[in-house]
Short mmCIF file of C-alpha atoms in Angstrom, two decimals:
data_model
loop_
_atom_site.label_atom_id
_atom_site.label_comp_id
_atom_site.label_asym_id
_atom_site.label_seq_id
_atom_site.Cartn_x
_atom_site.Cartn_y
_atom_site.Cartn_z
CA MET A 1 -18.81 -19.18 1.83
CA VAL A 2 -18.54 -16.04 -0.75
CA LEU A 3 -15.79 -16.54 -3.34
CA ILE A 4 -13.97 -13.32 -3.71
CA VAL A 5 -12.10 -12.96 -6.86
CA LYS A 6 -8.88 -10.65 -7.67
CA LYS A 7 -9.00 -10.08 -11.36
CA GLU A 8 -7.42 -7.86 -14.11
CA VAL A 9 -9.73 -6.49 -16.52
CA LEU A 10 -8.11 -5.61 -19.98
CA ILE A 11 -9.35 -2.64 -21.74
CA LYS A 12 -8.57 -2.01 -25.53
CA THR A 13 -9.75 1.89 -25.08
CA ALA A 14 -8.34 4.68 -23.03
CA PHE A 15 -11.08 3.97 -20.34
CA ILE A 16 -14.07 2.14 -19.41
CA THR A 17 -17.00 3.27 -17.24
CA LEU A 18 -17.84 1.82 -13.69
CA GLY A 19 -21.46 0.79 -15.32
CA GLN A 20 -19.46 -0.79 -18.11
CA LEU A 21 -17.23 -2.79 -15.92
CA LEU A 22 -20.42 -4.14 -13.80
CA LYS A 23 -21.87 -5.39 -17.11
CA GLU A 24 -18.55 -6.91 -18.69
CA GLU A 25 -18.03 -8.76 -15.23
CA SER A 26 -21.66 -10.06 -15.16
CA ILE A 27 -22.29 -8.10 -11.95
CA VAL A 28 -25.44 -6.52 -13.62
CA ASP A 29 -27.49 -7.12 -16.73
CA SER A 30 -27.85 -3.58 -17.84
CA GLY A 31 -27.16 0.22 -17.10
CA GLY A 32 -30.33 0.59 -14.94
CA GLN A 33 -29.25 -2.22 -12.87
CA ALA A 34 -25.82 -0.73 -12.62
CA LYS A 35 -27.50 2.52 -11.38
CA TRP A 36 -29.44 0.65 -8.68
CA TYR A 37 -26.54 -1.76 -7.80
CA LEU A 38 -24.08 1.21 -6.85
CA ARG A 39 -26.55 2.92 -4.69
CA GLU A 40 -27.32 -0.28 -2.82
CA HIS A 41 -23.74 -1.43 -2.38
CA ALA A 42 -20.61 0.35 -1.28
CA VAL A 43 -18.44 0.15 -4.57
CA SER A 44 -14.90 1.78 -4.17
CA VAL A 45 -12.71 2.84 -6.91
CA ASN A 46 -9.01 3.46 -5.81
CA ASN A 47 -10.13 3.05 -2.14
CA GLU A 48 -12.70 5.75 -2.15
CA PRO A 49 -16.43 5.20 -2.38
CA ASP A 50 -18.00 6.02 -5.72
CA ASP A 51 -21.60 5.38 -6.75
CA ARG A 52 -21.65 6.96 -10.44
CA ARG A 53 -22.09 4.57 -13.05
CA GLY A 54 -20.56 6.77 -15.72
CA ARG A 55 -17.18 7.09 -13.58
CA LYS A 56 -14.23 6.73 -16.22
CA LEU A 57 -11.79 3.86 -15.01
CA TYR A 58 -8.53 4.41 -16.43
CA PRO A 59 -5.21 1.80 -16.47
CA GLY A 60 -4.00 1.56 -12.95
CA ASP A 61 -7.27 1.97 -11.13
CA SER A 62 -8.65 -0.56 -8.76
CA VAL A 63 -12.35 -1.40 -8.11
CA ASP A 64 -13.62 -3.07 -5.02
CA VAL A 65 -16.88 -4.45 -5.37
CA PRO A 66 -18.25 -6.02 -1.83
CA ASP A 67 -18.77 -9.82 -1.84
CA VAL A 68 -17.83 -9.98 -5.45
CA GLY A 69 -14.26 -9.11 -5.76
CA LEU A 70 -11.18 -6.71 -6.56
CA PHE A 71 -10.93 -5.61 -10.31
CA PHE A 72 -7.70 -4.05 -11.51
CA ILE A 73 -7.86 -2.08 -14.82
CA ARG A 74 -5.08 -2.89 -17.22
CA GLN A 75 -4.33 -1.72 -20.79
CA ASN A 76 -4.71 -4.64 -23.40
CA GLN A 77 -0.83 -4.51 -24.69
CA SER A 78 -1.96 -6.07 -27.87
CA ALA A 79 -4.27 -3.02 -28.45
CA GLU A 80 -1.61 -0.43 -27.88
CA THR A 81 0.92 -2.23 -30.37
CA THR A 82 -1.90 -2.34 -32.97
CA GLU A 83 -2.41 1.30 -32.45
CA LYS A 84 1.25 2.19 -32.61
CA ASP A 85 1.62 0.08 -35.76
CA ALA A 86 -1.21 1.65 -37.73
#
């Protein structure tokens, strides 16, 4: 049995790339692996297939990684507060 996760991914910047997401979630170890992984697996961004490791993911986007899980990109609220206060 494969455990599929649903997870919010909090980002402190305006966006994160698809390759960075795969690395941060320990799905791959490097950018080179991300490129291969995206060629071999049908990853979807907002229900549309996407194999670009440089694809920018913004708050509100969702990423479906087959046999791994569904990831929701969210802005880290404390980062927003810090930027506004500065």
